[in-house]
mmCIF file of C-alpha atoms in Angstrom:
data_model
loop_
_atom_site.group_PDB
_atom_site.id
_atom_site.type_symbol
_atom_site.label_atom_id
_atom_site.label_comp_id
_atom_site.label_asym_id
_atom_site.label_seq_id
_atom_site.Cartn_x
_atom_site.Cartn_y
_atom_site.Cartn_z
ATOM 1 C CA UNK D 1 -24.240 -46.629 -128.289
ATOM 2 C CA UNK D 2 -23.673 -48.860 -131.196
ATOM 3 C CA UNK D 3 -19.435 -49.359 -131.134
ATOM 4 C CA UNK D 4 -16.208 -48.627 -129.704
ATOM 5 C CA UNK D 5 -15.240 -46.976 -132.989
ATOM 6 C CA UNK D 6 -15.308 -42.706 -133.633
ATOM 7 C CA UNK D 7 -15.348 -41.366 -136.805
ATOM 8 C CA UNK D 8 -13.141 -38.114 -137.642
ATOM 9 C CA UNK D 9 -14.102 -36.351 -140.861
ATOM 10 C CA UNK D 10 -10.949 -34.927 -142.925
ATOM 11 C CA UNK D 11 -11.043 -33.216 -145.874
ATOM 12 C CA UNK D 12 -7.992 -30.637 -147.421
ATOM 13 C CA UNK D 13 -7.858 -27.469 -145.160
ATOM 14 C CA UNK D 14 -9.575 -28.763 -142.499
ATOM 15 C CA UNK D 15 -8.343 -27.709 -138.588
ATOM 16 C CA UNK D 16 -6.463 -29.771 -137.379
ATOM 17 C CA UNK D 17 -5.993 -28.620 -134.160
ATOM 18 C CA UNK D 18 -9.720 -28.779 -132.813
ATOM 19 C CA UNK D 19 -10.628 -32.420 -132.782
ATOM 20 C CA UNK D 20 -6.832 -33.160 -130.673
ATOM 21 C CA UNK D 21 -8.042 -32.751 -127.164
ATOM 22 C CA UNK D 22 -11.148 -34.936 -128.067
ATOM 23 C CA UNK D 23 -9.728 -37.854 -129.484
ATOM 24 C CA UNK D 24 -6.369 -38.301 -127.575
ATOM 25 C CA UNK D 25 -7.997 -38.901 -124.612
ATOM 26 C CA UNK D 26 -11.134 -40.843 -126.488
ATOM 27 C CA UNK D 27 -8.395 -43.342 -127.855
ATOM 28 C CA UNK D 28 -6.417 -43.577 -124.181
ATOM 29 C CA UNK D 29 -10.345 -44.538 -122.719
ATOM 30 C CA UNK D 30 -10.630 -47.414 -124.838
ATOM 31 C CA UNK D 31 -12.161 -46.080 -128.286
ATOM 32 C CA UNK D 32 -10.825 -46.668 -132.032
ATOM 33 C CA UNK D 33 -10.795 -43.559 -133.978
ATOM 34 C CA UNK D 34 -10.684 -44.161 -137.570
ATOM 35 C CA UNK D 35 -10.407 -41.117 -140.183
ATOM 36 C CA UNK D 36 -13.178 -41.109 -143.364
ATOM 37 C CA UNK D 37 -12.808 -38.884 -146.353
ATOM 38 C CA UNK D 38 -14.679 -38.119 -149.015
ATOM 39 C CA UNK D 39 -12.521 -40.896 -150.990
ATOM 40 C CA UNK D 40 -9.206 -42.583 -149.485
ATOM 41 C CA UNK D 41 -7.259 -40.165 -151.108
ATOM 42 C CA UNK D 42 -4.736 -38.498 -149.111
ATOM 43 C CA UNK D 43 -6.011 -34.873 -147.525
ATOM 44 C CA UNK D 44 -4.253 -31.846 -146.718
ATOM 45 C CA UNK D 45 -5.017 -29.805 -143.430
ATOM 46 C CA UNK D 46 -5.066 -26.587 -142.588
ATOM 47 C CA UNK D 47 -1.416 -26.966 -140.922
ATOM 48 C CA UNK D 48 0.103 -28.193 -143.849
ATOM 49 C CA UNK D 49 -0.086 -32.127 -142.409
ATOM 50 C CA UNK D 50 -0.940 -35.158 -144.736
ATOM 51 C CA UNK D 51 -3.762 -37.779 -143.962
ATOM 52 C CA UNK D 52 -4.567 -41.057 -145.284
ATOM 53 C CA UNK D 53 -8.325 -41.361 -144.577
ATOM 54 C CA UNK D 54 -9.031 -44.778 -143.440
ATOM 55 C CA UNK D 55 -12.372 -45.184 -145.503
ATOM 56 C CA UNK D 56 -14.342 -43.290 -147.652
ATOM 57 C CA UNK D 57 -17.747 -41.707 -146.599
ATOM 58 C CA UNK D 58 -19.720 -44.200 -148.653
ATOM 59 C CA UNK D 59 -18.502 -47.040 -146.552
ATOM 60 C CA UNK D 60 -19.552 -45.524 -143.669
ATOM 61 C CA UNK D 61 -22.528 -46.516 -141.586
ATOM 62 C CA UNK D 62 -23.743 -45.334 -138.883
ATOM 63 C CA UNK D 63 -24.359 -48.955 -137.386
ATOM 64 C CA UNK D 64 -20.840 -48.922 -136.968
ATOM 65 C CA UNK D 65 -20.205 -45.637 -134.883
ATOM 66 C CA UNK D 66 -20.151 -44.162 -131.233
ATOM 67 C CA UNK D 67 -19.951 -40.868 -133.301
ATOM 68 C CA UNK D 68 -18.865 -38.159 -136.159
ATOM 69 C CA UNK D 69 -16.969 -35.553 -135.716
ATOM 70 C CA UNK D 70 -16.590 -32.741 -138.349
ATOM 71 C CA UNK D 71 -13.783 -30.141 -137.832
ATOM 72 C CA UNK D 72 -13.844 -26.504 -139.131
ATOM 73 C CA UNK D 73 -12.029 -26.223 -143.193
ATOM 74 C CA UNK D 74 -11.664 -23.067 -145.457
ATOM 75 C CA UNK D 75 -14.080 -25.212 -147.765
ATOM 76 C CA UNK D 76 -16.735 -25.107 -145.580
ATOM 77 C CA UNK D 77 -17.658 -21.294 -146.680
ATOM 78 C CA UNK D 78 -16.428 -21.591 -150.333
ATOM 79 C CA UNK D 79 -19.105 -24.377 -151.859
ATOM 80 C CA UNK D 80 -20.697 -27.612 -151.834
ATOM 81 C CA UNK D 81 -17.726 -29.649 -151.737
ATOM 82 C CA UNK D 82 -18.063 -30.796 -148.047
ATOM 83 C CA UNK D 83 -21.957 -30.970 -148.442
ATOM 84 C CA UNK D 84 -21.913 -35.258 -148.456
ATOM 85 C CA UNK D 85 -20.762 -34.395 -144.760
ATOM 86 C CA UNK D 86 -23.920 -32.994 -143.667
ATOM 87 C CA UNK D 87 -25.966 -35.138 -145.142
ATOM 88 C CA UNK D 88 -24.445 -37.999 -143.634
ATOM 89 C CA UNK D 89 -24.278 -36.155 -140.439
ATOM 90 C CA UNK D 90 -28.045 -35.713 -141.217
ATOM 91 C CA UNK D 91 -28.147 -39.678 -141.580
ATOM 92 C CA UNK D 92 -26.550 -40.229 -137.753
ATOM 93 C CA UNK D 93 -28.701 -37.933 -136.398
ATOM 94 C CA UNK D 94 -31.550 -39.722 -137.846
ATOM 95 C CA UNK D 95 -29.752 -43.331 -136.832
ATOM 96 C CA UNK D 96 -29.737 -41.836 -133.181
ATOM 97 C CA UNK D 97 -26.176 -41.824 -133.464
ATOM 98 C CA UNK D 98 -24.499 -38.458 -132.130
ATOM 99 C CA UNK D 99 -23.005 -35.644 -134.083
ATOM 100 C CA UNK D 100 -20.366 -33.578 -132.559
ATOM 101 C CA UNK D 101 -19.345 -29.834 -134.918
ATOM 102 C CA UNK D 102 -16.841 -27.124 -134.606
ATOM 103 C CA UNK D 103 -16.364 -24.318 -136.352
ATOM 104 C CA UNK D 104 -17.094 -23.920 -139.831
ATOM 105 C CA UNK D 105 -18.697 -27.537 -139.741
ATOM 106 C CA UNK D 106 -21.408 -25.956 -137.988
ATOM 107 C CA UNK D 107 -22.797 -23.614 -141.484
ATOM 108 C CA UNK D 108 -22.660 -27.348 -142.963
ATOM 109 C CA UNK D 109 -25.024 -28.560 -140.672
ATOM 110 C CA UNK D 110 -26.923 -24.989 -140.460
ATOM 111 C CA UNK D 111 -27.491 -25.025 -144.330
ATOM 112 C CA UNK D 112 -28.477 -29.013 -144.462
ATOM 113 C CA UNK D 113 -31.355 -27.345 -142.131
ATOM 114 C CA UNK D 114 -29.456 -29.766 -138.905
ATOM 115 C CA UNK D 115 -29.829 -27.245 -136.947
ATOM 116 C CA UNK D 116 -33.740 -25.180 -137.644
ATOM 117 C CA UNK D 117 -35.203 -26.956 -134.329
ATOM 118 C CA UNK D 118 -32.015 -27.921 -131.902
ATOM 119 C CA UNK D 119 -29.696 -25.800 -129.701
ATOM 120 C CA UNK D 120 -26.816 -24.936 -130.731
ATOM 121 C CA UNK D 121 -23.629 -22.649 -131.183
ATOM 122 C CA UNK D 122 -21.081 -21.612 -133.585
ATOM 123 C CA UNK D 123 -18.363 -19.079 -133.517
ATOM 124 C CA UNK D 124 -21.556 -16.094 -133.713
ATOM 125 C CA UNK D 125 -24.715 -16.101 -134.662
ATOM 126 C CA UNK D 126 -25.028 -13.876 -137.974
ATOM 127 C CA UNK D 127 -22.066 -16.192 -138.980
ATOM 128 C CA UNK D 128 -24.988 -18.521 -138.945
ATOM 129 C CA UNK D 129 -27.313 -16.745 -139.865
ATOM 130 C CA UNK D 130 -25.555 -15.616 -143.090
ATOM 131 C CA UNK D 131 -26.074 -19.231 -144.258
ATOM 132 C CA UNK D 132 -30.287 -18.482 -144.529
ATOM 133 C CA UNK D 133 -30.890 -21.093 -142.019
ATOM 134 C CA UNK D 134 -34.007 -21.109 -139.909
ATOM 135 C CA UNK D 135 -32.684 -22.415 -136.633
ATOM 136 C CA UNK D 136 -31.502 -18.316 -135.169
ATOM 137 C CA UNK D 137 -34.106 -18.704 -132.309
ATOM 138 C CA UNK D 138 -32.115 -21.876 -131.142
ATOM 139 C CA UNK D 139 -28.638 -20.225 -131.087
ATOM 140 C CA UNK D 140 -26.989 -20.160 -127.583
ATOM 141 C CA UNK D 141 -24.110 -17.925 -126.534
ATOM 142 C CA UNK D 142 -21.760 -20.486 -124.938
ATOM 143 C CA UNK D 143 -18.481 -22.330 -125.240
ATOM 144 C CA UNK D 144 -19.869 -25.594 -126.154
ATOM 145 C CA UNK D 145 -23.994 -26.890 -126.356
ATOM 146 C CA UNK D 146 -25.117 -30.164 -126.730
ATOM 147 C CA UNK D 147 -28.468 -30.682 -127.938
ATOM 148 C CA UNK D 148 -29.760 -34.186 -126.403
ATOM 149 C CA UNK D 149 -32.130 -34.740 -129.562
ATOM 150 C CA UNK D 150 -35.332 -36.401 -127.651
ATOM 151 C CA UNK D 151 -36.904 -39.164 -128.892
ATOM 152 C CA UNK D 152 -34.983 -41.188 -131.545
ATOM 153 C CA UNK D 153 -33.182 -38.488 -132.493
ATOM 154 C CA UNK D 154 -28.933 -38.600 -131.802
ATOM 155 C CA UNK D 155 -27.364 -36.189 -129.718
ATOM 156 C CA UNK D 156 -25.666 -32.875 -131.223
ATOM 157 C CA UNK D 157 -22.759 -30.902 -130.087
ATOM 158 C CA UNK D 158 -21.925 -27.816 -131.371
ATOM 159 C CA UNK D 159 -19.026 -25.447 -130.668
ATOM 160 C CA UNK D 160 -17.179 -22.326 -131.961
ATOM 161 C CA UNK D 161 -13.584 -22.395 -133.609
ATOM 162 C CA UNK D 162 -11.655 -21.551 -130.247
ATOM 163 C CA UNK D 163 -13.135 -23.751 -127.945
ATOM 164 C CA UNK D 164 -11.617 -27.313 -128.742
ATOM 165 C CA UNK D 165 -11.225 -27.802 -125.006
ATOM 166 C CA UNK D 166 -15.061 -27.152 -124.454
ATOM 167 C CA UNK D 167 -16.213 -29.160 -127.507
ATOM 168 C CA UNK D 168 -13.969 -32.130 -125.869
ATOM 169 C CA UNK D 169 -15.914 -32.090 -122.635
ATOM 170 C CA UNK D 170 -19.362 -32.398 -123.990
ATOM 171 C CA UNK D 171 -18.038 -35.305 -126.179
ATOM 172 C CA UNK D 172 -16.898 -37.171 -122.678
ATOM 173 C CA UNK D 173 -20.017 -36.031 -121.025
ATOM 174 C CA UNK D 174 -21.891 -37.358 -123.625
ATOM 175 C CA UNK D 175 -20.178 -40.467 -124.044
ATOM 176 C CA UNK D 176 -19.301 -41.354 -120.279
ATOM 177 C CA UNK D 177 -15.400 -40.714 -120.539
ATOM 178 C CA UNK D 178 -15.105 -39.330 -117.509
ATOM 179 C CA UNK D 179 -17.662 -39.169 -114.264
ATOM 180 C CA UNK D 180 -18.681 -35.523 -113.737
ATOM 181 C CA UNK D 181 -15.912 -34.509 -111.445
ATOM 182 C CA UNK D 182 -13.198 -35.706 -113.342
ATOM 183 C CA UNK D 183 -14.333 -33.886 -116.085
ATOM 184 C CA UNK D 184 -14.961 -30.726 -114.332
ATOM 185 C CA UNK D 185 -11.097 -31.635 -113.184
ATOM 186 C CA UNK D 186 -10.280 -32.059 -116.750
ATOM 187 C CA UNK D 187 -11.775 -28.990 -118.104
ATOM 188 C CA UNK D 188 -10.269 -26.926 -115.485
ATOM 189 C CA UNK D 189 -6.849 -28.430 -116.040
ATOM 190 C CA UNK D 190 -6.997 -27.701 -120.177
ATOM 191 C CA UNK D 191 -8.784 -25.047 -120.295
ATOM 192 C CA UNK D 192 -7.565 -23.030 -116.929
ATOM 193 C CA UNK D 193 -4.552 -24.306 -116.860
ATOM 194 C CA UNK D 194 -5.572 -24.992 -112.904
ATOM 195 C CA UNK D 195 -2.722 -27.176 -111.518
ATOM 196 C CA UNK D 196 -5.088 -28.448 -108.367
ATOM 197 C CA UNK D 197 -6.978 -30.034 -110.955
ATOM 198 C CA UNK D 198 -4.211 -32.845 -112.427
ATOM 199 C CA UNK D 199 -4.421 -34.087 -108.640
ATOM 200 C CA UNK D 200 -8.658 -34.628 -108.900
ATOM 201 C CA UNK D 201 -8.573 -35.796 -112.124
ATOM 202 C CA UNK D 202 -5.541 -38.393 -111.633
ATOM 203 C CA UNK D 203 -6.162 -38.871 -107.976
#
């Protein structure tokens, strides 16, 4: 990896919720995550809550990132406005930086044609499918998939809109957060609610 520093996509209406479990425990394990908009004009999200986005998309590089991670927003489905987030997820992917997408974020990346050749998930497949994309023979019925991307190609993670705890472990595994029983610990204590767990994964 290239930095310390992950980059959260906001935009108005976008879900809040689904990038928390990921990056509160990304910034407690030693990582800056720093907010990029389509300008530095303040956004609106889907809960009503105001952000300042730290720097606009055309200052970001890839150079400069661990990763980019696009939440789910109404505008996702309702035009292009949110396109210039695909395409510069398309211009990680090709940087061998990794992607991670939840939600509706995942019809961006289906319609910039991110996701023709790679596994991946969404919330269903003719959700997909209804953008025209040609990737339906990659689609995999699970939580949470994280496509490796092979040679010189970045890693992808996809998931649907109500698994935020299962898009947050394939961002640790794929970034070394945790070993692999702590995170097993930690997905069982989040998403289980398995109290036997805290003691593994604090022990």
């Amino acid at each position: 990896m290239t930095g310390t520093s992950v980059h959260l996509a906001v935009y108005d209406t976008f879900a809040d919720w689904e990038p928390g479990f990921a990056t509160a425990q990304l910034t407690q394990h030693g990582r800056t995550v720093r907010t990029v908009g389509l300008t530095t004009s303040p956004v609106t999200t889907m809960g009503g809550v105001r952000v300042q986005p730290e720097l606009s998309l055309d200052a970001l590089d890839p150079a400069g990132s661990e990763l980019l991670i696009l939440t789910g927003a109404s505008l996702w489905d309702t035009g292009d406005t949110l396109a210039p987030f695909a395409r510069t997820a398309r211009a990680f992917l090709e940087a061998g930086v990794p992607v991670a997408a939840i939600c509706g974020a995942t019809a961006g990346l289906a319609r910039e044609g991110l996701l023709d050749d790679r596994s991946h998930t969404s919330a269903v497949s003719f959700y997909l499918a209804a953008t025209g994309y040609a990737g339906g023979a990659h689609y995999v019925e699970a939580d949470a998939v994280t496509d490796t991307g092979g040679a010189a190609r970045g890693a992808l993670v996809t998931a649907g809109p109500t698994e935020p705890v299962a898009f947050a472990r394939e961002i640790f595994g794929l970034l070394g957060v945790f070993e692999p029983k702590k995170l097993d610990a930690w997905y069982r204590l989040f998403h289980d609610s398995d109290a036997g767990a805290y003691e593994e994964l604090n022990g």
